Amino acid sequence: MTDHIVIIGGGPGGYEAAHVAAQLGAEVTVVDTDGVGGSAVLTDCVPSKTLIATSELMTDMSAAAELGVNFHDHQGDAATTISVDLARVNARVKQLAADQSSDIAARLDRDGVRVLTGRGRLGPDMTVEVTTDGDSETVQADAIILATGAAPRTLPSAQPDGERILTWEQVYDLTEVPEKLIVVGSGVTGAEFASAYLSLGIDVTLVSSRDRVLPGEDADASAVLEDVLTRRGMNVLGQSRMQSVTREGDTVTVTLTDGRTVSGSHCILALGSIPNTADLGLEEAGVATDEGGFITVDRVSRTSARGIYAAGDCTGVLMLASVAAMQGRIAMWHFLGDAVAPLDLKKVSSNVFTSPEIATVGWSQQAVDAGEITAEVVMLPLAGNARAKMQGVRDGFVKLFCRPGTGIVVGGVVVGPRASELIHPVSIAVSESLTADQLAQAFTVYPSMSGSIAEAARRLHRV
Ligand SMILES: Cc1cc2nc3c(=O)[nH]c(=O)nc-3n(C[C@H](O)[C@H](O)[C@H](O)COP(=O)(O)OP(=O)(O)OC[C@H]3O[C@@H](n4cnc5c(N)ncnc54)[C@H](O)[C@@H]3O)c2cc1C
C-alpha cells in the first residue's frame, strides 16, 4: 500500500522532504500558506543573497581604481561616482524570489506532489486540517512532517511599521536609499544587512549588545570583519543593548539601555527568530517543544509523537536552509525505510555573507579553547597569497584544525571574498576524515586562493 505523507510548510525542510518521498514512491501533499519555497525563498535567504550580489559588485567597483580602472575621465575614488538604484535592485530581488518559488512549484508538480495553499494544523489520529479562506479539508496521513519555519522576533518596545522600522522581510519594499540606516543586532542577519547596505554606499550604524560583531562566530574572523567594516566607515556600537525603537516623522530613534540614543532615517531589526509553532495542535498530538517553542527532534527528525517528524527552523537545531533540507530528507529516508545516516552538525559548512565572507565547517576555535577537542591549529593570512595580491585582497585568512597524531582535519575557517566557495575542500576533508597531508597533496591551481588552503594544510605536516 502506498504511504501518504503530509508536509506542513513548503520551505526547504518541506519541499526537499517532498522530493525524497515522491522518489521513494509515496503519495505526497504539501500544505503552505505563502507559496512554496518558504521564507527561505520568498523573504530570507534568496532575497538577501540577491541584494548582496549587488553589494558585492559595488565593493568590487570601489576597489577598481587600485586595479587601474576609472569609470570617468577624472581621477579619484570611483565608488563616489557610482550610485545604486534601490528600487531596481529590490524589484530584481522580488522577481528572482518569485521565479525561484515558481521553479520549485513546477518541480513538485513534475514529481506528482499535491500542493495545497492554506494553513495546516494537526488533527486527531494522524490527520491534518487544512484551512483556506474559511473552508477546511481534513487530510489523512501515514506520516506527517512539520516544517513551518520561523518568523522575525520583535519586541513590544520595538515594533516594525513597514516604512522606517523594518524587519528583514520588509526591506525589499524600500524604493529610496536610506539616508542613515541603523541595524539592531549583530548576529549573522544583522551583520549581513549592515555590510550589504554599507557597500551600497549607505551610512550604517550597527548596534550590538555584545562586545564584538558575530559573537557566535570564530573570534579572529569577527575581528577581521569588524576592522574592515569600521575602516569602510561603519559606526559599530559594541556593548550597546537596544531598549526601544521609536519613530517621529522621518526620524527613527534607537534608545539604548544605558540611556544613549542613536538617530537615523531607517532601522532594521535583526533580533533573531521565533518558531512558527503556535496553534499547530502540537500539545494535543503529543509533540514536545522546548521552552522557546521549538519542536524537539532526534537526529533522524522524529518528534516525541509516533509518525510525526519535524524539520528546519521550527526545530531550532541549526537555522540554515541546508540543514532544514537535510532534516527533511532524513525524515523521509527514515520513515520510508531507505538507508539513512543521522544528522551530523559537525559536517555542516556555513557562511556569513558579509564583505569579506566568513565560512566555517566542523569543530571551532571556541571548542578547541574550551578543551572540548584537542586539535592543532594553523592560521594563514590571505595577504601573502599571490592571487589575493593580484586582486587587491588584503583582509582574510585560512584557518585549519587537525587532530594531533592522526592529522585528520576536523574543522576550518575561511575569511575572504567567496569564502563560501573556498570552504568546500575543507568541508570534504572534514566529512571524509582526510588528513592534512591528503588535503595538502591535492593540486591547487596557481595562482589561486585555494592555494592557501593547501599551504595551511602543509604547515600542519608533522614528521
Ligand atoms: C535574512 C536571512 C538570510 C538567510 N540566509 C541564509 C543563507 O544564506 N543560507 C542558509 O542556509 N540559510 C539562510 N537563512 C536561514 C534560512 O532561511 C532558514 O534556515 C530556512 O528558511 C529554514 O527553512 P524551513 O523549511 O525550516 O522554513 P521556511 O523557509 O521558513 O518555510 C516554512 C514555510 O511554512 C509556512 N508555514 C508556517 N506555518 C504554516 C502552517 N501552519 N501551515 C502551512 N504553512 C505554514 C511558512 O509560511 C513558510 O512558507 C537565512 C535566514 C534569514 C532570516
Coordinates of C-alpha atoms and ligand atoms in Angstrom, one line a residue:
M1 CA 0.0 0.0 0.0
T2 CA 1.2 3.5 -0.8
D3 CA 2.2 5.7 2.1
H4 CA 0.6 9.1 2.3
I5 CA 3.0 11.8 3.6
V6 CA 1.6 15.2 4.6
I7 CA 4.0 18.1 5.0
I8 CA 3.1 21.3 6.7
G9 CA 5.3 24.1 5.4
G10 CA 6.7 24.4 1.9
G11 CA 10.2 25.8 2.7
P12 CA 13.4 23.8 2.1
G13 CA 12.6 21.5 5.1
G14 CA 9.2 20.7 3.5
Y15 CA 9.9 20.7 -0.3
E16 CA 13.1 18.6 -0.1
A17 CA 11.3 16.0 2.0
A18 CA 8.5 16.0 -0.6
H19 CA 11.0 15.2 -3.4
V20 CA 12.6 12.3 -1.5
A21 CA 9.1 10.9 -0.5
A22 CA 7.9 11.1 -4.1
Q23 CA 11.2 9.5 -5.3
L24 CA 10.6 6.6 -2.9
G25 CA 7.1 6.1 -4.2
A26 CA 4.9 7.8 -1.6
E27 CA 1.9 9.9 -2.2
V28 CA 2.7 13.4 -1.0
T29 CA 0.7 16.5 0.0
V30 CA 2.5 19.8 0.9
V31 CA 0.4 22.5 2.7
D32 CA 1.7 26.0 2.7
T33 CA 0.3 29.4 3.5
D34 CA 2.5 31.6 1.4
G35 CA 3.7 29.7 -1.7
V36 CA 6.4 27.0 -1.9
G37 CA 10.0 27.9 -1.3
G38 CA 9.0 29.2 2.2
S39 CA 10.7 32.1 3.9
A40 CA 14.0 30.8 2.6
V41 CA 13.0 31.7 -1.0
L42 CA 10.4 34.4 -0.5
T43 CA 11.7 36.6 2.3
D44 CA 15.0 35.5 3.8
C45 CA 17.8 33.6 2.2
V46 CA 17.2 34.1 -1.6
P47 CA 16.3 37.8 -1.4
S48 CA 19.1 38.7 1.0
K49 CA 21.7 36.9 -1.1
T50 CA 20.4 38.6 -4.3
L51 CA 20.7 42.0 -2.6
I52 CA 24.2 41.0 -1.5
A53 CA 25.1 40.2 -5.2
T54 CA 24.6 43.9 -5.9
S55 CA 26.5 45.0 -2.9
E56 CA 29.4 42.7 -3.9
L57 CA 29.5 44.3 -7.3
M58 CA 29.7 47.7 -5.5
T59 CA 32.5 46.5 -3.3
D60 CA 34.5 45.3 -6.3
M61 CA 33.9 48.6 -8.1
S62 CA 35.1 50.6 -5.1
A63 CA 38.4 48.7 -5.4
A64 CA 38.6 49.2 -9.2
A65 CA 40.7 52.4 -9.0
E66 CA 43.5 50.4 -7.3
L67 CA 43.5 48.0 -10.1
G68 CA 43.8 50.8 -12.6
V69 CA 40.2 51.2 -13.7
N70 CA 38.4 54.6 -13.7
F71 CA 34.8 55.0 -14.5
H72 CA 35.1 58.6 -15.6
D73 CA 37.8 60.8 -17.2
H74 CA 38.8 62.3 -13.8
Q75 CA 41.0 60.6 -11.3
G76 CA 39.6 59.8 -7.9
D77 CA 37.7 57.4 -5.7
A78 CA 35.5 55.5 -8.2
A79 CA 32.9 54.5 -5.6
T80 CA 31.9 58.1 -5.0
T81 CA 30.8 58.3 -8.7
I82 CA 28.7 55.2 -8.6
S83 CA 25.2 55.1 -7.1
V84 CA 22.7 52.3 -6.6
D85 CA 19.1 52.4 -7.8
L86 CA 17.4 50.7 -4.8
A87 CA 14.0 50.5 -6.5
R88 CA 15.5 48.5 -9.4
V89 CA 17.6 46.3 -7.0
N90 CA 14.5 45.5 -4.9
A91 CA 12.3 44.8 -8.0
R92 CA 15.0 42.4 -9.2
V93 CA 15.2 40.7 -5.8
K94 CA 11.4 40.2 -5.7
Q95 CA 11.2 38.9 -9.2
L96 CA 14.0 36.5 -8.6
A97 CA 12.4 35.2 -5.4
A98 CA 9.0 34.7 -7.2
D99 CA 10.7 32.9 -10.1
Q100 CA 12.5 30.6 -7.8
S101 CA 9.2 29.8 -6.0
S102 CA 7.6 29.0 -9.4
D103 CA 10.5 26.8 -10.3
I104 CA 10.1 24.8 -7.1
A105 CA 6.3 24.6 -7.6
A106 CA 6.9 23.2 -11.2
R107 CA 9.4 20.6 -9.9
L108 CA 7.0 19.5 -7.2
D109 CA 4.3 19.2 -9.8
R110 CA 6.5 17.1 -12.1
D111 CA 7.1 14.8 -9.1
G112 CA 3.4 14.4 -8.7
V113 CA 3.3 16.2 -5.3
R114 CA -0.1 17.8 -4.4
V115 CA 0.3 21.4 -3.1
L116 CA -2.5 22.9 -1.0
T117 CA -2.5 26.6 -0.3
G118 CA -3.7 27.1 3.3
R119 CA -2.9 26.8 6.9
G120 CA -2.2 23.3 8.3
R121 CA -2.9 22.1 11.8
L122 CA -2.5 18.7 13.4
G123 CA -5.8 16.9 13.9
P124 CA -6.7 13.7 15.7
D125 CA -5.4 10.3 14.6
M126 CA -2.8 11.3 12.1
T127 CA -4.8 13.9 10.3
V128 CA -4.0 17.4 9.1
E129 CA -6.7 20.0 9.0
V130 CA -6.1 22.5 6.1
T131 CA -7.9 25.8 6.3
T132 CA -8.1 28.0 3.2
D133 CA -10.2 31.2 3.2
G134 CA -12.6 29.8 5.8
D135 CA -13.0 26.4 4.0
S136 CA -11.4 23.4 5.6
E137 CA -10.3 20.0 4.5
T138 CA -9.1 17.0 6.5
V139 CA -6.2 15.0 5.1
Q140 CA -5.3 11.6 6.4
A141 CA -1.6 10.7 6.7
D142 CA 0.7 7.8 7.4
A143 CA 3.4 10.2 8.4
I144 CA 3.4 14.0 8.9
I145 CA 6.3 16.4 8.7
L146 CA 6.2 19.7 10.4
A147 CA 8.4 22.3 8.6
T148 CA 6.7 25.5 9.5
G149 CA 9.9 27.6 9.8
A150 CA 10.3 30.7 12.0
A151 CA 9.5 34.4 11.9
P152 CA 11.4 37.6 12.8
R153 CA 11.4 38.3 16.6
T154 CA 10.2 41.8 17.5
L155 CA 9.7 43.4 20.9
P156 CA 6.7 45.4 22.3
S157 CA 9.2 48.4 22.6
A158 CA 10.5 47.9 19.0
Q159 CA 7.6 47.4 16.7
P160 CA 8.1 47.4 12.9
D161 CA 5.9 49.9 10.9
G162 CA 6.9 48.6 7.5
E163 CA 8.1 52.0 6.4
R164 CA 11.1 53.1 8.5
I165 CA 11.2 50.5 11.3
L166 CA 11.7 47.3 9.4
T167 CA 12.1 43.5 9.8
W168 CA 14.4 41.8 7.3
E169 CA 11.3 40.7 5.4
Q170 CA 10.2 44.3 4.8
V171 CA 13.4 45.9 3.5
Y172 CA 12.6 45.0 -0.2
D173 CA 9.8 47.5 -0.2
L174 CA 12.2 50.4 0.1
T175 CA 12.3 52.4 -3.1
E176 CA 14.7 55.1 -1.9
V177 CA 18.2 54.7 -0.5
P178 CA 18.0 55.2 3.3
E179 CA 19.9 58.3 4.4
K180 CA 21.1 56.9 7.7
L181 CA 20.4 53.3 8.5
I182 CA 20.6 51.7 12.0
V183 CA 20.8 47.9 12.1
V184 CA 19.9 46.5 15.6
G185 CA 21.5 43.1 16.2
S186 CA 25.0 41.9 15.2
G187 CA 24.3 38.2 14.7
V188 CA 24.5 36.8 11.2
T189 CA 21.4 38.5 9.8
G190 CA 22.3 41.9 11.3
A191 CA 25.9 41.7 10.1
E192 CA 24.9 40.7 6.6
F193 CA 22.5 43.6 6.1
A194 CA 24.8 46.1 7.7
S195 CA 27.7 45.0 5.5
A196 CA 25.4 44.9 2.3
Y197 CA 24.0 48.4 2.8
L198 CA 27.4 49.8 3.7
S199 CA 28.7 48.5 0.4
L200 CA 25.7 50.2 -1.4
G201 CA 27.1 53.5 -0.1
I202 CA 24.7 54.0 2.8
D203 CA 25.6 55.5 6.2
V204 CA 25.2 52.5 8.6
T205 CA 25.3 52.2 12.4
L206 CA 25.4 48.7 13.8
V207 CA 24.0 48.3 17.3
S208 CA 25.5 45.3 19.0
S209 CA 24.6 44.2 22.6
R210 CA 27.8 42.2 22.7
D211 CA 31.5 43.3 22.8
R212 CA 32.0 42.2 19.2
V213 CA 30.0 41.6 16.0
L214 CA 29.1 38.0 15.2
P215 CA 29.5 36.8 18.8
G216 CA 28.8 33.2 17.7
E217 CA 31.5 33.0 15.1
D218 CA 35.3 32.5 15.2
A219 CA 36.7 35.4 17.2
D220 CA 39.6 36.0 14.7
A221 CA 37.1 36.1 11.9
S222 CA 34.8 38.6 13.6
A223 CA 37.8 40.8 14.4
V224 CA 38.8 40.9 10.7
L225 CA 35.2 41.8 9.8
E226 CA 34.8 44.5 12.4
D227 CA 38.1 46.0 11.3
V228 CA 37.0 46.1 7.7
L229 CA 33.6 47.4 8.4
T230 CA 34.8 50.3 10.6
R231 CA 37.6 51.1 8.1
R232 CA 35.0 51.4 5.4
G233 CA 33.1 53.9 7.6
M234 CA 30.5 51.8 9.6
N235 CA 29.7 53.0 13.1
V236 CA 29.8 49.9 15.2
L237 CA 28.4 50.3 18.7
G238 CA 29.6 47.4 20.9
Q239 CA 28.1 46.6 24.3
S240 CA 25.0 48.6 23.4
R241 CA 21.7 46.9 24.2
M242 CA 18.7 48.3 22.5
Q243 CA 15.8 49.2 24.8
S244 CA 13.4 50.7 22.3
V245 CA 12.9 51.9 18.8
T246 CA 10.6 54.8 18.1
R247 CA 9.7 56.9 15.1
E248 CA 8.8 60.6 14.9
G249 CA 8.1 61.8 11.3
D250 CA 11.1 60.8 9.2
T251 CA 13.4 60.2 12.2
V252 CA 13.9 56.8 13.9
T253 CA 15.4 56.8 17.3
V254 CA 17.0 53.8 18.9
T255 CA 17.3 54.2 22.7
L256 CA 19.9 52.0 24.5
T257 CA 19.5 50.6 28.0
D258 CA 22.2 53.0 29.3
G259 CA 20.1 56.0 28.1
R260 CA 22.2 56.8 25.0
T261 CA 20.2 57.4 21.8
V262 CA 21.1 56.9 18.1
S263 CA 19.0 58.5 15.4
G264 CA 18.6 57.7 11.7
S265 CA 16.2 57.6 8.8
H266 CA 15.5 53.9 9.0
C267 CA 16.1 50.9 11.3
I268 CA 16.3 47.2 10.6
L269 CA 15.5 44.9 13.5
A270 CA 17.6 41.7 13.4
L271 CA 16.7 40.3 16.8
G272 CA 16.6 36.6 16.0
S273 CA 13.7 34.4 15.1
I274 CA 10.7 32.7 16.9
P275 CA 9.4 29.3 15.7
N276 CA 6.0 29.2 13.8
T277 CA 4.7 26.5 16.2
A278 CA 1.8 28.3 17.9
D279 CA -1.6 26.9 17.1
L280 CA -0.3 23.8 15.3
G281 CA -2.1 21.4 17.6
L282 CA 1.2 20.2 19.0
E283 CA 0.2 19.6 22.6
E284 CA -2.9 17.6 21.7
A285 CA -0.9 15.5 19.3
G286 CA 1.8 14.8 21.9
V287 CA 4.6 16.7 20.1
A288 CA 7.0 18.1 22.7
T289 CA 8.6 21.6 22.4
D290 CA 11.3 23.3 24.4
E291 CA 10.8 26.5 26.4
G292 CA 11.4 28.6 23.3
G293 CA 8.6 26.8 21.5
F294 CA 11.0 24.9 19.2
I295 CA 9.9 21.3 18.3
T296 CA 12.1 18.7 20.0
V297 CA 13.6 16.2 17.5
D298 CA 16.2 13.5 17.4
R299 CA 18.9 13.1 14.8
V300 CA 16.6 11.4 12.3
S301 CA 14.0 14.2 12.7
R302 CA 11.5 12.2 14.9
T303 CA 9.4 14.2 17.3
S304 CA 8.0 12.8 20.5
A305 CA 4.8 11.7 18.7
R306 CA 4.9 8.5 16.6
G307 CA 4.8 9.1 12.9
I308 CA 5.3 12.9 13.2
Y309 CA 8.6 14.3 12.1
A310 CA 9.9 17.9 12.1
A311 CA 12.5 19.6 10.0
G312 CA 14.1 23.1 9.7
D313 CA 13.8 26.3 11.7
C314 CA 10.8 25.1 13.7
T315 CA 13.2 22.7 15.4
G316 CA 15.8 25.3 16.1
V317 CA 18.6 22.7 15.5
L318 CA 20.7 24.9 13.3
M319 CA 18.8 27.6 11.4
L320 CA 20.1 27.1 7.9
A321 CA 18.3 26.3 4.7
S322 CA 20.8 23.5 4.0
V323 CA 20.2 21.9 7.4
A324 CA 16.4 22.2 7.1
A325 CA 16.6 20.4 3.7
M326 CA 18.8 17.7 5.1
Q327 CA 16.5 17.2 8.1
G328 CA 13.5 16.9 5.8
R329 CA 15.3 14.3 3.5
I330 CA 16.5 12.3 6.6
A331 CA 12.9 12.2 7.9
M332 CA 11.7 10.6 4.7
W333 CA 14.6 8.2 4.3
H334 CA 13.9 7.1 7.8
F335 CA 10.1 6.7 7.6
L336 CA 10.2 5.1 4.1
G337 CA 12.9 2.7 5.1
D338 CA 15.8 3.9 2.9
A339 CA 19.4 4.0 4.0
V340 CA 19.8 6.9 6.4
A341 CA 22.7 8.5 8.4
P342 CA 21.6 10.6 11.4
L343 CA 22.2 14.4 11.1
D344 CA 25.8 15.3 11.9
L345 CA 26.2 19.0 12.7
K346 CA 29.9 18.7 12.7
K347 CA 29.8 18.3 8.9
V348 CA 27.7 21.4 8.2
S349 CA 29.5 24.1 6.4
S350 CA 28.0 27.6 6.7
N351 CA 28.8 31.1 5.6
V352 CA 28.2 34.6 6.7
F353 CA 27.7 36.7 3.5
T354 CA 29.4 39.8 4.7
S355 CA 32.2 41.5 2.9
P356 CA 34.6 39.7 3.5
E357 CA 32.7 36.5 3.8
I358 CA 33.2 34.1 6.7
A359 CA 32.9 30.4 6.1
T360 CA 33.2 27.6 8.7
V361 CA 33.0 23.9 9.0
G362 CA 33.5 21.3 11.7
W363 CA 35.0 22.0 15.1
S364 CA 35.6 25.6 16.1
Q365 CA 38.3 27.6 17.8
Q366 CA 35.9 28.1 20.8
A367 CA 35.6 24.3 21.2
V368 CA 39.4 23.9 21.0
D369 CA 40.0 26.7 23.5
A370 CA 37.3 25.2 25.8
G371 CA 39.1 21.8 25.7
E372 CA 36.2 20.0 24.1
I373 CA 38.6 18.7 21.5
T374 CA 42.3 18.6 21.2
A375 CA 43.5 20.0 17.9
E376 CA 46.4 21.6 16.3
V377 CA 45.6 25.0 14.7
V378 CA 47.3 26.9 11.8
M379 CA 46.1 30.3 10.6
L380 CA 47.4 31.7 7.4
P381 CA 46.7 35.3 6.3
L382 CA 45.4 35.6 2.7
A383 CA 47.5 38.7 2.2
G384 CA 50.5 36.5 1.3
N385 CA 48.6 34.7 -1.4
A386 CA 49.7 35.6 -4.9
R387 CA 46.2 35.7 -6.4
A388 CA 45.0 37.8 -3.4
K389 CA 47.8 40.3 -4.2
M390 CA 46.8 40.5 -7.8
Q391 CA 43.1 41.1 -6.9
G392 CA 44.0 43.7 -4.2
V393 CA 42.7 41.5 -1.4
R394 CA 44.4 42.2 1.9
D395 CA 41.9 41.0 4.5
G396 CA 41.1 37.5 5.4
F397 CA 42.8 34.2 6.4
V398 CA 42.5 30.4 6.2
K399 CA 42.5 28.5 9.5
L400 CA 42.6 24.7 9.8
F401 CA 42.2 22.4 12.8
C402 CA 43.6 18.9 12.8
R403 CA 43.9 16.1 15.3
P404 CA 47.4 15.7 16.7
G405 CA 48.8 12.2 15.9
T406 CA 46.4 11.2 13.1
G407 CA 46.5 14.6 11.4
I408 CA 42.8 14.2 10.5
V409 CA 41.2 17.6 9.6
V410 CA 38.4 18.3 12.0
G411 CA 37.5 21.9 11.1
G412 CA 38.3 25.1 9.3
V413 CA 37.5 28.8 8.8
V414 CA 38.0 30.8 5.7
V415 CA 37.6 34.6 5.7
G416 CA 37.8 36.4 2.4
P417 CA 36.0 37.1 -0.9
R418 CA 34.0 34.0 -1.9
A419 CA 34.9 32.1 1.3
S420 CA 31.6 30.3 0.7
E421 CA 33.2 28.6 -2.3
L422 CA 36.7 28.2 -0.8
I423 CA 35.4 26.2 2.2
H424 CA 34.4 23.2 0.1
P425 CA 37.7 21.4 0.1
V426 CA 37.9 21.7 3.9
S427 CA 34.3 20.5 4.1
I428 CA 35.2 17.4 2.0
A429 CA 38.2 16.8 4.3
V430 CA 36.1 17.0 7.4
S431 CA 33.3 14.9 6.0
E432 CA 35.6 12.2 4.7
S433 CA 38.1 12.3 7.6
L434 CA 41.0 13.2 5.3
T435 CA 44.4 14.1 6.8
A436 CA 46.1 17.5 6.5
D437 CA 48.7 15.7 4.3
Q438 CA 46.0 14.4 2.0
L439 CA 44.5 17.9 1.7
A440 CA 47.9 19.3 1.0
Q441 CA 48.8 16.8 -1.7
A442 CA 45.8 17.6 -4.0
F443 CA 46.9 20.0 -6.7
T444 CA 45.6 23.5 -6.5
V445 CA 45.7 25.9 -9.4
Y446 CA 48.5 28.5 -9.4
P447 CA 47.7 31.3 -8.7
S448 CA 44.5 30.7 -6.7
M449 CA 43.1 31.5 -3.3
S450 CA 42.6 27.8 -2.7
G451 CA 46.4 27.5 -2.7
S452 CA 46.3 29.0 0.8
I453 CA 44.2 26.0 2.0
A454 CA 46.8 23.6 0.7
E455 CA 49.5 25.7 2.2
A456 CA 47.8 25.8 5.6
A457 CA 47.5 22.0 5.4
R458 CA 51.2 21.7 4.5
R459 CA 52.0 23.7 7.7
L460 CA 50.2 21.0 9.7
H461 CA 52.6 18.3 8.5
R462 CA 54.4 16.6 11.3
V463 CA 57.3 14.1 10.8
Ligands
LIG1 C1 17.8 37.2 6.3 C2 18.1 35.7 6.3 C3 19.0 35.2 5.5 C4 19.3 33.9 5.4 N1 20.3 33.4 4.6 C5 20.6 32.1 4.6 C6 21.6 31.6 3.8 O1 22.3 32.3 3.1 N2 21.9 30.2 3.8 C7 21.2 29.4 4.6 O2 21.5 28.2 4.6 N3 20.2 29.8 5.4 C8 19.9 31.1 5.4 N4 18.9 31.6 6.3 C9 18.1 30.7 7.1 C10 17.1 30.0 6.2 O3 16.3 31.0 5.6 C11 16.2 29.1 7.1 O4 17.0 28.2 7.8 C12 15.2 28.3 6.2 O5 14.3 29.2 5.7 C13 14.5 27.2 7.0 O6 13.7 26.5 6.2 P1 12.3 25.9 6.7 O7 11.8 25.0 5.7 O8 12.5 25.4 8.1 O9 11.3 27.1 6.9 P2 10.8 28.3 5.9 O10 11.7 28.6 4.8 O11 10.6 29.4 6.9 O12 9.4 27.8 5.4 C14 8.4 27.5 6.2 C15 7.1 27.7 5.4 O13 6.0 27.2 6.2 C16 4.9 28.0 6.1 N5 4.0 27.8 7.2 C17 4.2 28.2 8.5 N6 3.2 27.7 9.3 C18 2.3 27.1 8.5 C19 1.1 26.4 8.7 N7 0.5 26.3 9.9 N8 0.5 25.8 7.6 C20 1.1 25.9 6.4 N9 2.2 26.6 6.1 C21 2.8 27.1 7.2 C22 5.5 29.4 6.1 O14 4.6 30.4 5.5 C23 6.7 29.2 5.2 O15 6.3 29.3 3.8 C24 18.6 33.0 6.3 C25 17.7 33.5 7.2 C26 17.4 34.9 7.2 C27 16.4 35.4 8.2

